[in-house]
XYZ file of N, CA and C in Angstrom:
303
model
N -14.987 5.442 3.977
C -14.585 4.752 2.772
C -13.953 3.423 3.145
N -14.305 2.387 2.434
C -13.829 1.038 2.736
C -12.325 0.910 2.507
N -11.702 0.126 3.357
C -10.303 -0.230 3.186
C -10.255 -1.375 2.183
N -9.454 -1.217 1.144
C -9.326 -2.265 0.130
C -8.246 -3.241 0.581
N -8.668 -4.495 0.762
C -7.798 -5.529 1.306
C -7.446 -6.563 0.246
N -6.165 -6.809 0.108
C -5.650 -7.860 -0.764
C -5.256 -9.031 0.121
N -5.664 -10.232 -0.257
C -5.318 -11.433 0.508
C -4.280 -12.224 -0.274
N -3.141 -12.450 0.356
C -2.095 -13.301 -0.218
C -2.149 -14.624 0.528
N -2.429 -15.674 -0.228
C -2.739 -16.945 0.416
C -2.230 -18.119 -0.432
N -1.408 -18.977 0.148
C -1.037 -20.192 -0.576
C -2.279 -21.049 -0.816
N -2.458 -21.508 -2.047
C -3.659 -22.289 -2.359
C -3.359 -23.674 -2.913
N -2.132 -23.916 -3.280
C -1.779 -25.199 -3.890
C -2.150 -26.356 -2.973
N -2.905 -27.290 -3.533
C -3.273 -28.496 -2.798
C -4.399 -28.330 -1.799
N -5.023 -27.146 -1.768
C -6.107 -26.917 -0.813
C -7.456 -26.982 -1.522
N -8.456 -27.490 -0.812
C -9.822 -27.528 -1.332
C -10.417 -26.120 -1.275
N -11.294 -25.824 -2.207
C -11.900 -24.491 -2.268
C -12.617 -24.143 -0.963
N -13.262 -25.102 -0.328
C -13.933 -24.835 0.956
C -12.933 -24.362 2.009
N -11.764 -24.989 2.032
C -10.730 -24.607 2.993
C -10.170 -23.220 2.671
N -9.993 -22.944 1.399
C -9.502 -21.624 0.973
C -10.477 -20.543 1.412
N -11.757 -20.771 1.172
C -12.766 -19.763 1.513
C -12.889 -19.573 3.020
N -12.797 -20.656 3.772
C -12.862 -20.550 5.240
C -11.672 -19.763 5.767
N -10.487 -20.014 5.206
C -9.308 -19.279 5.642
C -9.434 -17.800 5.282
N -9.956 -17.498 4.107
C -10.132 -16.105 3.697
C -11.074 -15.374 4.662
N -12.125 -16.036 5.069
C -13.070 -15.433 6.017
C -12.365 -15.093 7.328
N -11.537 -16.013 7.812
C -10.775 -15.783 9.044
C -9.788 -14.636 8.863
N -9.115 -14.582 7.708
C -8.150 -13.517 7.441
C -8.813 -12.146 7.406
N -10.004 -12.069 6.837
C -10.729 -10.796 6.810
C -11.073 -10.357 8.228
N -11.480 -11.309 9.064
C -11.784 -10.981 10.464
C -10.534 -10.470 11.183
N -9.402 -11.098 10.936
C -8.150 -10.650 11.559
C -7.761 -9.260 11.053
N -7.949 -9.034 9.768
C -7.627 -7.720 9.193
C -8.518 -6.642 9.798
N -9.785 -6.954 10.016
C -10.705 -5.979 10.596
C -10.231 -5.533 11.976
N -9.722 -6.462 12.754
C -9.197 -6.128 14.080
C -7.953 -5.258 13.937
N -7.030 -5.680 13.081
C -5.772 -4.953 12.894
C -6.011 -3.544 12.344
N -6.945 -3.439 11.409
C -7.215 -2.148 10.764
C -8.226 -1.300 11.541
N -8.820 -1.900 12.556
C -9.810 -1.231 13.403
C -11.010 -0.704 12.615
N -11.495 -1.558 11.700
C -12.682 -1.216 10.923
C -13.339 -2.481 10.391
N -14.641 -2.434 10.256
C -15.381 -3.513 9.604
C -15.688 -3.147 8.162
N -15.327 -1.934 7.778
C -15.597 -1.456 6.424
C -14.431 -1.860 5.511
N -14.458 -3.134 5.110
C -13.385 -3.710 4.315
C -13.954 -4.230 2.997
N -13.290 -3.859 1.928
C -13.617 -4.379 0.603
C -12.507 -5.345 0.222
N -12.847 -6.624 0.131
C -11.859 -7.632 -0.241
C -11.730 -7.629 -1.760
N -10.519 -7.398 -2.235
C -10.280 -7.397 -3.670
C -10.388 -8.823 -4.202
N -11.010 -8.969 -5.350
C -11.236 -10.286 -5.948
C -9.945 -10.788 -6.583
N -9.291 -11.700 -5.895
C -8.029 -12.238 -6.384
C -8.056 -13.761 -6.483
N -9.226 -14.332 -6.504
C -9.323 -15.777 -6.686
C -9.350 -16.058 -8.187
N -8.171 -16.091 -8.768
C -8.050 -16.362 -10.193
C -7.942 -17.870 -10.389
N -9.054 -18.490 -10.648
C -9.069 -19.937 -10.823
C -8.982 -20.229 -12.318
N -7.759 -20.292 -12.793
C -7.520 -20.525 -14.205
C -6.224 -21.316 -14.323
N -6.351 -22.618 -14.266
C -5.175 -23.471 -14.174
C -4.442 -23.686 -15.491
N -4.968 -23.158 -16.590
C -4.283 -23.354 -17.866
C -3.344 -22.194 -18.209
N -3.177 -21.265 -17.302
C -2.270 -20.134 -17.502
C -0.969 -20.388 -16.749
N 0.150 -19.903 -17.285
C 1.426 -20.074 -16.578
C 1.407 -19.348 -15.228
N 2.071 -19.921 -14.224
C 2.074 -19.305 -12.891
C 2.546 -17.851 -12.895
N 3.536 -17.532 -13.699
C 4.039 -16.161 -13.726
C 2.989 -15.188 -14.262
N 2.186 -15.641 -15.215
C 1.099 -14.794 -15.720
C 0.065 -14.540 -14.623
N -0.238 -15.571 -13.865
C -1.212 -15.415 -12.783
C -0.659 -14.491 -11.694
N 0.634 -14.593 -11.413
C 1.260 -13.702 -10.438
C 1.182 -12.260 -10.919
N 1.389 -12.049 -12.208
C 1.283 -10.699 -12.774
C -0.112 -10.126 -12.587
N -1.133 -10.949 -12.800
C -2.511 -10.490 -12.581
C -2.735 -10.132 -11.120
N -2.146 -10.937 -10.234
C -2.289 -10.680 -8.801
C -1.625 -9.369 -8.396
N -0.423 -9.132 -8.882
C 0.294 -7.894 -8.550
C -0.481 -6.692 -9.091
N -1.053 -6.842 -10.272
C -1.858 -5.759 -10.843
C -3.036 -5.431 -9.927
N -3.675 -6.452 -9.390
C -4.798 -6.241 -8.473
C -4.321 -5.633 -7.154
N -3.129 -6.037 -6.699
C -2.584 -5.504 -5.452
C -2.409 -3.988 -5.526
N -2.193 -3.468 -6.722
C -2.009 -2.023 -6.894
C -3.229 -1.230 -6.427
N -4.365 -1.875 -6.322
C -5.602 -1.215 -5.854
C -5.723 -1.233 -4.330
N -4.870 -2.004 -3.665
C -5.028 -2.271 -2.231
C -4.501 -1.152 -1.341
N -5.142 -1.048 -0.173
C -4.643 -0.202 0.914
C -3.822 -1.036 1.887
N -4.182 -2.313 1.991
C -3.531 -3.222 2.934
C -3.492 -4.617 2.330
N -2.506 -5.389 2.780
C -2.354 -6.769 2.332
C -2.221 -7.651 3.562
N -3.009 -8.726 3.600
C -2.854 -9.700 4.676
C -2.284 -10.975 4.084
N -1.300 -11.524 4.783
C -0.626 -12.733 4.343
C -1.058 -13.896 5.217
N -1.561 -14.933 4.566
C -2.010 -16.130 5.275
C -0.809 -16.911 5.801
N -1.018 -17.666 6.876
C 0.060 -18.533 7.360
C 0.563 -19.413 6.215
N 1.861 -19.612 6.186
C 2.472 -20.418 5.135
C 2.936 -19.608 3.941
N 2.745 -18.288 3.987
C 3.106 -17.456 2.837
C 4.594 -17.543 2.506
N 5.426 -17.746 3.516
C 6.878 -17.811 3.286
C 7.280 -19.041 2.469
N 6.413 -20.039 2.419
C 6.705 -21.266 1.690
C 6.156 -21.265 0.263
N 5.507 -20.184 -0.135
C 4.905 -20.093 -1.468
C 5.589 -18.961 -2.244
N 6.242 -19.294 -3.338
C 7.036 -18.283 -4.051
C 6.203 -17.087 -4.500
N 4.964 -17.314 -4.936
C 4.117 -16.192 -5.342
C 3.834 -15.255 -4.179
N 3.551 -15.823 -3.026
C 3.299 -15.009 -1.830
C 4.543 -14.233 -1.418
N 5.710 -14.857 -1.556
C 6.950 -14.155 -1.214
C 7.168 -12.953 -2.132
N 6.881 -13.113 -3.412
C 6.998 -11.989 -4.356
C 5.973 -10.912 -4.002
N 4.764 -11.313 -3.672
C 3.733 -10.351 -3.278
C 4.153 -9.594 -2.021
N 4.770 -10.285 -1.074
C 5.225 -9.639 0.159
C 6.289 -8.590 -0.157
N 7.216 -8.939 -1.003
C 8.260 -8.003 -1.399
C 7.647 -6.774 -2.072
N 6.715 -7.001 -2.984
C 6.064 -5.884 -3.679
C 5.306 -4.993 -2.696
N 4.567 -5.601 -1.780
C 3.807 -4.823 -0.795
C 4.750 -3.979 0.064
N 5.849 -4.565 0.490
C 6.808 -3.838 1.321
C 7.477 -2.715 0.532
N 7.914 -3.015 -0.662
C 8.620 -2.028 -1.476
C 7.737 -0.846 -1.866
N 6.431 -1.085 -1.978
C 5.523 -0.020 -2.399
C 4.709 0.555 -1.249
N 5.096 0.237 -0.027
C 4.544 0.898 1.143
C 3.121 0.565 1.525
N 2.659 -0.640 1.144
C 1.320 -1.036 1.557
C 1.351 -1.502 3.009
N 0.252 -1.325 3.690
C 0.107 -1.842 5.061
C 0.142 -3.349 5.005
N 1.040 -3.971 5.733
C 1.187 -5.426 5.736
C 0.697 -6.001 7.059
N -0.129 -7.032 6.940
C -0.657 -7.748 8.105
C -0.277 -9.214 7.933
N 0.225 -9.816 8.977
C 0.530 -11.242 8.938
C -0.557 -11.976 9.697
N -1.352 -12.730 8.965
C -2.453 -13.462 9.559
C -1.984 -14.621 10.419
N -2.791 -14.946 11.382
C -2.451 -16.028 12.299
C -3.154 -17.324 11.909
N -4.224 -17.179 11.133
C -4.947 -18.362 10.640
C -5.848 -19.011 11.619
């Protein structure tokens, strides 16, 4: 059965090509850490800029509830949404991986 992976990634000011390239690298790092290639990446690219940030964070946390593991992209400590996601993952016992990028 596939491991469901949630990616927490700062995206502000980044081009979509860069975001996608980083996500690909993070999945590869998660595969090594989790010792499996059977990974299902949860769809958390909510590209909807007309919604308040807190609403988007709520959608992200809701999606995280489906995850077995969460990988945090470099720079997560500087992004308030990622910091909240990290706290939620830790408090609810999800496997946490810190990506190297």
